[in-house]
Short mmCIF file of C-alpha atoms and ligand atoms in Angstrom, two decimals:
data_model
loop_
_atom_site.label_atom_id
_atom_site.label_comp_id
_atom_site.label_asym_id
_atom_site.label_seq_id
_atom_site.Cartn_x
_atom_site.Cartn_y
_atom_site.Cartn_z
CA UNK A 1 48.03 171.89 101.24
CA UNK A 2 49.53 168.96 102.75
CA UNK A 3 51.30 167.17 99.88
CA UNK A 4 49.05 163.81 100.67
CA UNK A 5 45.96 165.77 100.36
CA UNK A 6 43.15 165.38 97.37
CA UNK A 7 44.07 168.53 95.84
CA UNK A 8 47.71 167.79 95.63
CA UNK A 9 47.31 164.30 94.43
CA UNK A 10 44.79 165.53 91.62
CA UNK A 11 47.58 168.04 90.88
CA UNK A 12 50.32 165.22 90.70
CA UNK A 13 47.90 162.55 88.66
CA UNK A 14 45.36 164.29 86.41
CA UNK A 15 45.30 166.23 83.79
CA UNK A 16 42.02 168.52 83.54
CA UNK A 17 39.86 169.41 80.49
CA UNK A 18 39.58 172.75 79.57
CA UNK A 19 41.29 174.49 82.59
CA UNK A 20 43.59 177.60 82.55
CA UNK A 21 46.79 175.62 84.09
CA UNK A 22 48.34 178.66 85.95
CA UNK A 23 44.92 179.28 87.94
CA UNK A 24 44.53 175.64 88.59
CA UNK A 25 48.65 175.47 89.76
CA UNK A 26 47.82 178.80 92.15
CA UNK A 27 44.18 177.85 92.93
CA UNK A 28 44.05 173.90 92.98
CA UNK A 29 41.26 171.87 91.93
CA UNK A 30 37.83 172.00 93.24
CA UNK A 31 37.07 168.75 94.95
CA UNK A 32 33.30 167.70 95.10
CA UNK A 33 32.06 165.26 97.45
CA UNK A 34 28.19 165.39 97.38
CA UNK A 35 25.04 167.48 96.03
CA UNK A 36 21.60 168.07 96.91
CA UNK A 37 18.98 170.19 94.84
CA UNK A 38 21.01 172.89 93.22
CA UNK A 39 23.97 172.83 95.72
CA UNK A 40 27.17 170.95 95.52
CA UNK A 41 29.64 170.61 98.79
CA UNK A 42 33.18 170.29 98.45
CA UNK A 43 35.65 168.20 100.52
CA UNK A 44 36.21 170.78 103.07
CA UNK A 45 32.37 170.79 103.48
CA UNK A 46 31.57 174.33 101.81
CA UNK A 47 28.39 174.64 100.09
CA UNK A 48 28.01 176.20 96.44
CA UNK A 49 24.87 177.10 94.06
CA UNK A 50 25.74 175.11 90.94
CA UNK A 51 25.06 178.29 88.44
CA UNK A 52 25.47 176.28 85.61
CA UNK A 53 24.28 172.76 86.20
CA UNK A 54 27.93 171.19 86.00
CA UNK A 55 28.30 171.54 82.18
CA UNK A 56 24.97 172.62 81.44
CA UNK A 57 23.64 169.14 81.94
CA UNK A 58 22.71 168.29 85.52
CA UNK A 59 19.15 169.85 85.07
CA UNK A 60 17.34 167.56 87.75
CA UNK A 61 19.90 168.75 90.14
CA UNK A 62 21.84 166.51 92.76
CA UNK A 63 20.58 163.58 94.70
CA UNK A 64 17.87 162.66 92.68
CA UNK A 65 16.95 159.28 94.13
CA UNK A 66 14.55 158.52 91.51
CA UNK A 67 17.06 158.33 88.88
CA UNK A 68 19.28 156.38 91.43
CA UNK A 69 16.83 154.04 91.75
CA UNK A 70 15.86 153.42 87.89
CA UNK A 71 19.61 153.12 87.27
CA UNK A 72 20.04 150.53 90.05
CA UNK A 73 17.08 148.51 89.17
CA UNK A 74 18.26 148.39 85.55
CA UNK A 75 21.98 147.41 86.89
CA UNK A 76 20.28 144.36 88.83
CA UNK A 77 18.33 143.26 85.93
CA UNK A 78 20.69 143.80 82.84
CA UNK A 79 23.75 145.64 83.91
CA UNK A 80 25.24 146.03 80.47
CA UNK A 81 24.43 145.39 76.69
CA UNK A 82 24.87 146.62 73.16
CA UNK A 83 23.61 147.38 69.91
CA UNK A 84 25.65 145.51 67.44
CA UNK A 85 24.57 142.37 65.39
CA UNK A 86 20.90 143.53 65.57
CA UNK A 87 20.93 143.07 69.78
CA UNK A 88 19.55 145.52 72.32
CA UNK A 89 17.73 145.58 75.62
CA UNK A 90 14.33 146.82 76.02
CA UNK A 91 14.93 150.25 77.84
CA UNK A 92 16.64 151.18 74.63
CA UNK A 93 13.80 150.49 72.25
CA UNK A 94 11.30 152.58 74.94
CA UNK A 95 13.82 155.39 75.05
CA UNK A 96 14.01 155.60 71.14
CA UNK A 97 10.21 155.46 70.95
CA UNK A 98 9.99 158.29 73.39
CA UNK A 99 12.55 160.40 71.69
CA UNK A 100 10.75 160.28 68.56
CA UNK A 101 7.66 161.28 70.45
CA UNK A 102 9.20 164.11 71.82
CA UNK A 103 10.84 165.38 68.54
CA UNK A 104 9.88 168.91 67.60
CA UNK A 105 9.56 167.75 63.81
CA UNK A 106 8.64 164.28 62.62
CA UNK A 107 11.73 162.04 62.95
CA UNK A 108 12.02 158.69 61.94
CA UNK A 109 14.81 156.98 63.99
CA UNK A 110 17.37 157.12 66.75
CA UNK A 111 21.05 156.17 66.95
CA UNK A 112 22.52 156.39 70.13
CA UNK A 113 25.95 157.20 71.37
CA UNK A 114 27.82 158.26 74.62
CA UNK A 115 28.25 161.90 74.30
CA UNK A 116 27.49 165.15 72.28
CA UNK A 117 30.96 164.90 70.48
CA UNK A 118 30.02 161.28 69.11
CA UNK A 119 26.59 162.47 68.47
CA UNK A 120 28.06 165.04 66.11
CA UNK A 121 30.86 162.95 64.66
CA UNK A 122 27.80 160.31 64.02
CA UNK A 123 25.62 162.82 62.25
CA UNK A 124 28.63 163.76 59.90
CA UNK A 125 29.31 160.13 58.99
CA UNK A 126 25.82 159.62 58.27
CA UNK A 127 25.82 162.82 55.88
CA UNK A 128 28.93 161.37 54.14
CA UNK A 129 27.72 157.85 53.91
CA UNK A 130 24.35 158.63 52.36
CA UNK A 131 25.98 161.18 50.24
CA UNK A 132 28.27 158.41 48.72
CA UNK A 133 25.86 155.87 48.59
CA UNK A 134 23.73 158.25 46.50
CA UNK A 135 26.53 158.69 44.08
CA UNK A 136 27.22 162.46 45.14
CA UNK A 137 30.87 161.59 47.01
CA UNK A 138 31.90 165.49 46.43
CA UNK A 139 28.97 166.56 48.90
CA UNK A 140 30.90 166.42 52.09
CA UNK A 141 31.43 169.87 53.34
CA UNK A 142 30.05 170.79 56.62
CA UNK A 143 29.40 174.45 57.34
CA UNK A 144 29.84 175.48 61.00
CA UNK A 145 30.01 178.62 62.53
CA UNK A 146 32.50 180.87 64.40
CA UNK A 147 32.72 180.60 68.13
CA UNK A 148 30.68 177.32 67.93
CA UNK A 149 31.21 174.35 70.23
CA UNK A 150 30.16 171.23 68.97
CA UNK A 151 32.74 168.80 71.05
CA UNK A 152 36.30 167.47 71.04
CA UNK A 153 36.79 164.46 68.96
CA UNK A 154 38.44 165.07 65.68
CA UNK A 155 35.37 165.83 63.56
CA UNK A 156 33.30 167.76 66.13
CA UNK A 157 36.37 169.55 67.37
CA UNK A 158 36.88 170.75 63.76
CA UNK A 159 33.30 172.03 64.10
CA UNK A 160 34.46 174.16 66.80
CA UNK A 161 34.85 178.21 65.47
CA UNK A 162 37.60 178.70 67.83
CA UNK A 163 41.47 179.44 67.29
CA UNK A 164 42.39 176.86 69.89
CA UNK A 165 41.69 173.94 67.09
CA UNK A 166 44.95 175.00 65.26
CA UNK A 167 46.97 173.41 67.99
CA UNK A 168 45.98 170.16 66.80
CA UNK A 169 46.46 170.74 63.29
CA UNK A 170 42.51 171.04 62.74
CA UNK A 171 40.34 171.57 61.27
CA UNK A 172 39.50 168.59 58.74
CA UNK A 173 39.56 169.80 55.36
CA UNK A 174 35.67 169.24 55.17
CA UNK A 175 34.58 171.72 57.65
CA UNK A 176 33.89 175.62 56.62
CA UNK A 177 32.67 178.40 58.69
CA UNK A 178 30.29 181.16 58.58
CA UNK A 179 29.35 183.80 60.73
CA UNK A 180 28.50 183.77 64.30
CA UNK A 181 25.39 185.44 65.03
CA UNK A 182 25.88 188.44 67.96
CA UNK A 183 24.00 191.37 67.24
CA UNK A 184 25.24 193.25 70.34
CA UNK A 185 28.69 192.88 69.12
CA UNK A 186 28.50 192.70 65.33
CA UNK A 187 25.63 194.54 64.37
CA UNK A 188 26.22 197.77 62.81
CA UNK A 189 25.34 201.25 63.80
CA UNK A 190 21.62 201.84 62.81
CA UNK A 191 21.18 197.99 61.49
CA UNK A 192 17.94 196.20 62.90
CA UNK A 193 18.29 192.81 64.35
CA UNK A 194 16.45 191.58 61.47
CA UNK A 195 18.59 193.12 59.01
CA UNK A 196 21.86 192.05 60.82
CA UNK A 197 20.22 188.20 60.28
CA UNK A 198 19.62 188.94 56.41
CA UNK A 199 23.01 190.12 56.37
CA UNK A 200 24.25 186.81 58.01
CA UNK A 201 22.02 184.96 55.80
CA UNK A 202 23.10 186.81 52.49
CA UNK A 203 27.10 186.17 53.55
CA UNK A 204 25.94 182.25 53.95
CA UNK A 205 24.53 182.43 50.55
CA UNK A 206 27.64 183.78 49.11
CA UNK A 207 29.75 181.14 50.89
CA UNK A 208 27.77 178.20 49.25
CA UNK A 209 27.86 179.92 45.89
CA UNK A 210 31.67 180.29 46.14
CA UNK A 211 31.95 176.82 47.53
CA UNK A 212 29.40 174.83 45.16
CA UNK A 213 26.52 173.61 46.87
CA UNK A 214 26.93 170.38 45.79
CA UNK A 215 30.02 170.01 48.07
CA UNK A 216 28.28 170.85 51.06
CA UNK A 217 26.49 168.02 52.84
CA UNK A 218 25.49 169.97 55.71
CA UNK A 219 25.20 173.04 58.12
CA UNK A 220 25.29 172.60 62.18
CA UNK A 221 24.29 174.69 64.67
CA UNK A 222 23.26 175.15 68.23
CA UNK A 223 20.25 177.01 68.65
CA UNK A 224 21.60 179.43 71.17
CA UNK A 225 25.63 179.14 71.13
CA UNK A 226 26.45 177.44 74.77
CA UNK A 227 30.23 177.68 74.80
CA UNK A 228 30.20 180.62 72.17
CA UNK A 229 29.04 182.72 75.34
CA UNK A 230 25.06 182.07 75.61
CA UNK A 231 24.66 183.82 72.45
CA UNK A 232 21.11 184.11 71.72
CA UNK A 233 20.54 184.38 67.96
CA UNK A 234 18.74 187.67 66.39
CA UNK A 235 15.35 187.92 65.64
CA UNK A 236 14.30 185.74 62.55
CA UNK A 237 17.95 184.24 61.76
CA UNK A 238 17.27 180.63 61.56
CA UNK A 239 13.99 181.59 59.39
CA UNK A 240 16.58 183.25 56.95
CA UNK A 241 19.40 180.98 57.38
CA UNK A 242 16.94 177.50 56.63
CA UNK A 243 15.57 179.46 53.67
CA UNK A 244 18.96 179.70 52.33
CA UNK A 245 19.92 176.14 53.30
CA UNK A 246 16.77 174.72 51.80
CA UNK A 247 17.42 176.15 48.55
CA UNK A 248 20.72 174.55 48.19
CA UNK A 249 19.67 170.98 49.27
CA UNK A 250 22.06 171.24 52.26
CA UNK A 251 20.69 169.11 55.35
CA UNK A 252 20.46 171.10 58.76
CA UNK A 253 21.88 169.47 61.87
CA UNK A 254 20.72 170.96 65.14
CA UNK A 255 23.12 170.48 67.97
CA UNK A 256 20.63 170.41 70.70
CA UNK A 257 23.27 169.19 73.23
CA UNK A 258 22.76 172.12 75.34
CA UNK A 259 19.14 173.28 74.35
CA UNK A 260 17.40 170.07 73.95
CA UNK A 261 14.99 169.06 76.80
CA UNK A 262 14.05 172.40 77.96
CA UNK A 263 16.89 174.82 78.40
CA UNK A 264 15.37 177.83 76.17
CA UNK A 265 11.93 177.63 77.49
CA UNK A 266 10.57 174.95 75.03
CA UNK A 267 11.17 171.41 74.85
CA UNK A 268 13.79 172.17 72.04
CA UNK A 269 15.81 175.18 70.95
CA UNK A 270 14.80 174.72 67.48
CA UNK A 271 11.12 175.25 68.43
CA UNK A 272 11.99 178.42 70.15
CA UNK A 273 13.82 179.63 67.01
CA UNK A 274 11.43 178.11 64.60
CA UNK A 275 13.60 176.05 62.12
CA UNK A 276 13.08 172.17 60.94
CA UNK A 277 16.38 170.19 61.49
CA UNK A 278 16.97 167.03 59.31
CA UNK A 279 19.40 165.59 62.16
CA UNK A 280 19.11 166.38 65.66
CA UNK A 281 22.05 165.85 68.04
CA UNK A 282 21.26 165.30 71.87
CA UNK A 283 23.01 164.52 75.05
CA UNK A 284 23.47 166.16 78.42
CA UNK A 285 19.97 166.76 79.70
CA UNK A 286 19.02 163.78 77.93
CA UNK A 287 20.21 161.70 81.63
CA UNK A 288 20.48 164.93 83.40
CA UNK A 289 24.55 163.74 83.50
CA UNK A 290 23.98 161.03 85.56
CA UNK A 291 24.90 158.66 82.84
CA UNK A 292 26.99 159.09 79.50
CA UNK A 293 24.53 159.03 76.82
CA UNK A 294 23.55 160.72 73.70
CA UNK A 295 21.36 160.36 70.60
CA UNK A 296 21.07 161.27 67.08
CA UNK A 297 17.49 161.48 65.60
CA UNK A 298 16.91 161.62 61.99
CA UNK A 299 14.52 162.98 59.73
CA UNK A 300 12.51 160.51 57.27
CA UNK A 301 14.48 161.62 54.11
CA UNK A 302 17.74 161.18 56.11
CA UNK A 303 16.68 157.92 57.21
CA UNK A 304 15.51 156.73 54.00
CA UNK A 305 18.78 158.08 52.12
CA UNK A 306 20.82 156.30 55.25
CA UNK A 307 19.31 152.81 54.94
CA UNK A 308 19.82 152.92 51.32
CA UNK A 309 23.42 153.30 51.43
CA UNK A 310 23.56 150.98 54.47
CA UNK A 311 21.66 148.38 52.63
CA UNK A 312 24.31 148.42 49.58
CA UNK A 313 26.99 148.18 52.19
CA UNK A 314 24.90 145.27 54.36
CA UNK A 315 25.26 147.73 57.13
CA UNK A 316 25.86 150.87 59.14
CA UNK A 317 29.50 150.26 59.99
CA UNK A 318 29.67 152.42 63.02
CA UNK A 319 29.11 151.94 66.56
CA UNK A 320 30.20 152.39 70.10
CA UNK A 321 30.81 149.52 72.46
CA UNK A 322 28.85 151.11 75.38
CA UNK A 323 26.19 153.23 73.31
CA UNK A 324 22.78 152.02 73.71
CA UNK A 325 23.53 151.21 76.99
CA UNK A 326 20.28 149.69 78.96
CA UNK A 327 21.05 151.44 82.41
CA UNK A 328 21.63 154.80 80.34
CA UNK A 329 18.24 154.18 78.81
CA UNK A 330 16.80 153.72 82.13
CA UNK A 331 18.31 156.84 83.43
CA UNK A 332 17.35 158.90 80.51
CA UNK A 333 13.59 157.73 80.71
CA UNK A 334 13.43 158.34 84.14
CA UNK A 335 14.96 161.93 83.55
CA UNK A 336 12.37 162.55 80.90
CA UNK A 337 9.59 161.45 83.11
CA UNK A 338 10.90 164.13 85.55
CA UNK A 339 11.32 167.05 83.16
CA UNK A 340 8.14 166.28 80.79
CA UNK A 341 5.68 165.08 83.46
CA UNK A 342 2.71 167.62 84.36
CA UNK A 343 4.01 170.07 87.19
CA UNK A 344 7.59 168.37 86.45
CA UNK A 345 10.91 170.29 85.99
CA UNK A 346 9.97 171.79 82.81
CA UNK A 347 7.04 173.23 84.06
CA UNK A 348 8.96 174.75 86.92
CA UNK A 349 11.48 176.14 84.37
CA UNK A 350 8.85 178.01 82.54
CA UNK A 351 7.62 179.30 85.71
CA UNK A 352 10.85 180.69 86.99
CA UNK A 353 12.48 181.88 83.73
CA UNK A 354 11.09 185.45 83.58
CA UNK A 355 12.18 185.91 86.94
CA UNK A 356 15.90 184.52 86.14
CA UNK A 357 15.54 186.52 82.99
CA UNK A 358 14.86 189.60 84.76
CA UNK A 359 17.27 188.96 87.54
CA UNK A 360 19.66 188.89 84.82
CA UNK A 361 18.67 192.16 83.26
CA UNK A 362 19.16 194.07 86.29
CA UNK A 363 22.75 193.72 85.86
CA UNK A 364 22.51 195.57 82.39
CA UNK A 365 23.23 198.90 84.11
CA UNK A 366 26.15 197.28 86.21
CA UNK A 367 29.39 199.35 85.09
CA UNK A 368 31.32 195.91 84.03
CA UNK A 369 28.36 194.69 82.09
CA UNK A 370 28.17 195.08 78.40
CA UNK A 371 25.45 192.97 77.60
CA UNK A 372 23.03 190.90 79.54
CA UNK A 373 21.27 188.36 77.28
CA UNK A 374 19.30 185.18 77.39
CA UNK A 375 16.51 182.98 76.98
CA UNK A 376 14.52 180.47 78.97
CA UNK A 377 16.83 179.21 81.88
CA UNK A 378 20.13 180.31 80.06
CA UNK A 379 21.90 183.49 80.16
CA UNK A 380 25.22 185.56 79.79
CA UNK A 381 26.67 188.74 81.37
CA UNK A 382 29.46 190.06 79.24
CA UNK A 383 31.98 191.65 80.90
CA UNK A 384 33.76 194.84 79.25
CA UNK A 385 35.89 197.48 80.28
CA UNK A 386 34.09 200.26 78.37
CA UNK A 387 30.33 200.14 78.23
CA UNK A 388 30.13 202.60 75.63
CA UNK A 389 32.76 201.18 73.07
CA UNK A 390 32.23 197.54 74.23
CA UNK A 391 35.66 196.96 74.77
CA UNK A 392 36.71 194.06 76.88
CA UNK A 393 39.60 193.99 79.46
CA UNK A 394 43.09 192.97 78.15
CA UNK A 395 43.37 189.25 77.95
CA UNK A 396 46.25 189.53 80.60
CA UNK A 397 43.90 190.62 83.26
CA UNK A 398 41.81 187.30 83.32
CA UNK A 399 38.78 188.94 84.14
CA UNK A 400 36.63 186.02 83.71
CA UNK A 401 39.02 183.77 86.04
CA UNK A 402 38.85 186.40 88.50
CA UNK A 403 35.02 186.49 88.52
CA UNK A 404 34.95 182.61 88.73
CA UNK A 405 37.20 182.69 91.58
CA UNK A 406 35.43 185.33 93.51
CA UNK A 407 32.03 183.55 92.77
CA UNK A 408 33.67 180.56 94.31
CA UNK A 409 34.47 182.02 97.53
CA UNK A 410 30.76 183.47 97.50
CA UNK A 411 29.55 180.06 97.22
CA UNK A 412 28.68 179.96 93.51
CA UNK A 413 30.04 177.79 90.78
CA UNK A 414 30.19 179.72 87.51
CA UNK A 415 31.99 179.59 84.39
CA UNK A 416 33.68 181.97 82.50
CA UNK A 417 33.71 181.93 78.56
CA UNK A 418 35.99 184.60 77.03
CA UNK A 419 34.68 187.77 78.69
CA UNK A 420 31.10 186.57 79.52
CA UNK A 421 29.93 184.84 82.62
CA UNK A 422 27.41 182.14 81.91
CA UNK A 423 24.16 181.14 84.17
CA UNK A 424 22.25 177.84 83.10
CA UNK A 425 21.31 176.53 86.39
CA UNK A 426 19.23 173.29 87.20
CA UNK A 427 15.55 173.28 86.18
CA UNK A 428 14.43 172.69 89.62
CA UNK A 429 15.86 175.98 90.74
CA UNK A 430 13.21 178.42 92.89
CA UNK A 431 12.88 181.95 92.58
CA UNK A 432 14.44 182.41 95.98
CA UNK A 433 17.20 180.27 94.77
CA UNK A 434 17.46 182.46 91.67
CA UNK A 435 17.53 185.70 94.04
CA UNK A 436 20.19 183.94 96.02
CA UNK A 437 22.49 183.21 92.87
CA UNK A 438 22.05 186.77 91.58
CA UNK A 439 22.70 188.49 94.97
CA UNK A 440 25.91 186.36 95.22
CA UNK A 441 26.58 187.38 91.66
CA UNK A 442 26.06 191.26 92.32
CA UNK A 443 28.34 191.01 95.21
CA UNK A 444 31.45 189.49 93.01
CA UNK A 445 30.67 192.29 90.14
CA UNK A 446 30.88 194.57 92.75
CA UNK A 447 34.56 193.22 94.14
CA UNK A 448 35.88 192.98 90.35
CA UNK A 449 34.58 196.49 89.96
CA UNK A 450 36.45 197.60 92.99
CA UNK A 451 39.42 195.57 91.86
CA UNK A 452 39.34 197.31 88.47
CA UNK A 453 39.39 200.54 90.03
CA UNK A 454 42.04 199.86 92.79
CA UNK A 455 44.41 198.65 90.07
CA UNK A 456 43.50 201.24 87.17
CA UNK A 457 42.66 198.26 84.60
CA UNK A 458 40.29 200.32 82.83
CA UNK A 459 42.84 203.00 81.99
CA UNK A 460 45.10 200.43 80.90
CA UNK A 461 42.72 199.08 78.46
CA UNK A 462 41.68 202.83 77.24
CA UNK A 463 45.56 203.79 76.85
CA UNK A 464 46.04 200.30 74.99
CA UNK A 465 43.40 201.21 72.25
N1 PLP B 501 27.68 170.08 71.41
C1 PLP B 501 27.34 171.00 72.58
C2 PLP B 501 26.30 172.28 71.77
C3 PLP B 501 27.88 171.24 73.36
O1 PLP B 501 27.72 172.08 74.38
C4 PLP B 501 28.83 170.22 73.92
C5 PLP B 501 29.41 170.20 75.29
O2 PLP B 501 29.60 170.80 76.04
C6 PLP B 501 28.85 169.10 72.88
C7 PLP B 501 28.49 169.34 71.59
C8 PLP B 501 30.04 167.94 73.57
O3 PLP B 501 29.69 166.99 74.15
P1 PLP B 501 30.37 166.17 74.99
O4 PLP B 501 31.35 166.87 76.05
O5 PLP B 501 29.35 165.37 75.58
O6 PLP B 501 31.17 165.34 74.03
#
């Protein structure tokens, strides 16, 4: 690359988020210039299918003029405002009302933030404040799950059940973890999905007993674990977990940042998996990534308790300058209209989802694929070295990175998560585009299989066992 190229300047001046640095140094960044529908185009004019909607969020696709126009109109009218000191802008009121209408269970009030991380941090602070307000200052712990991803700020990063958080000296002392539900990987021989779910619920019960229910404020979960690898919960899981939590008066925070607004085939992941959140955190699809925004929805009970604590303080002493942004609200209102209108994007998702899931399942027999899993318009292929033993490839082979690199060469943007390859295309994708995406995927997997065979990577894995 020329030393003055966009790629060279990016490498020189810009620190990327969650990027494998040796691969970046070798391959350089992917610099995107434009997008239309499910496609993005890079600075060399190469076109790619966006197989994961950016970061799960650009669900309306690219080049959606109706959102651009809504943003522009609001920019001209009132380009910015805040929600401090009792102030707000009218689209923010409309959006709060719309979110309460769309909520999967009766919700009372909405709090606006800029991101999913901020939504989760805010939910935790709400629980902390309302418990302190009610004289239960010991009731502070939050149960998260191994492999969970809830964000990047100090508290939400602490919720991530991933080893890397130790490099920040996290988690916070209030955060504890229970099992990650992954039946294919962790179910015991002969154990049914529902027995497995019961075992996890029993483990949760034990954890709560050991810690003391009166020290635990909440439990947070993604209905489908996104960055954990598009992990779909086993049958009956959330019903069983909810029963344990209700018994111990532990609030349920549904992190609907990925699942909210349709991804799992219902408007909310908590509807797909039949549980009733006390707090819902959303972001991403809310504005389809066209504007940074998130929201926290509170049940009437949570709201009443928080209001009581806030009244004692005189206020809810929390807030982000740009949260409840009028342009964000205008973008969100338009996005939600495009998603929910009859014949709109959610209807398209429901129409194509069975085709998407069937396409994914066709890879189940591929020698590299241990599990093909998904729901709605989200799915993953878990890559293994040995199908029978479910053994992954050794980390140094960077199989996930290889898949992504070869996918990119084949005009497809995918995301590796550990050994899984994730698919979460925009809601507007057609059946023909799904076929195209999976045809490219098949080509990539065959290339990887040839690479694995040529280099004897499977034998190396077996020898290492
Ligand atoms: N929660 C979930 C389930 C997520 O997938 C993410 C981001 O990927 C977040 C929270 C954090 O959102 P943000 O990156 O907007 O802070």
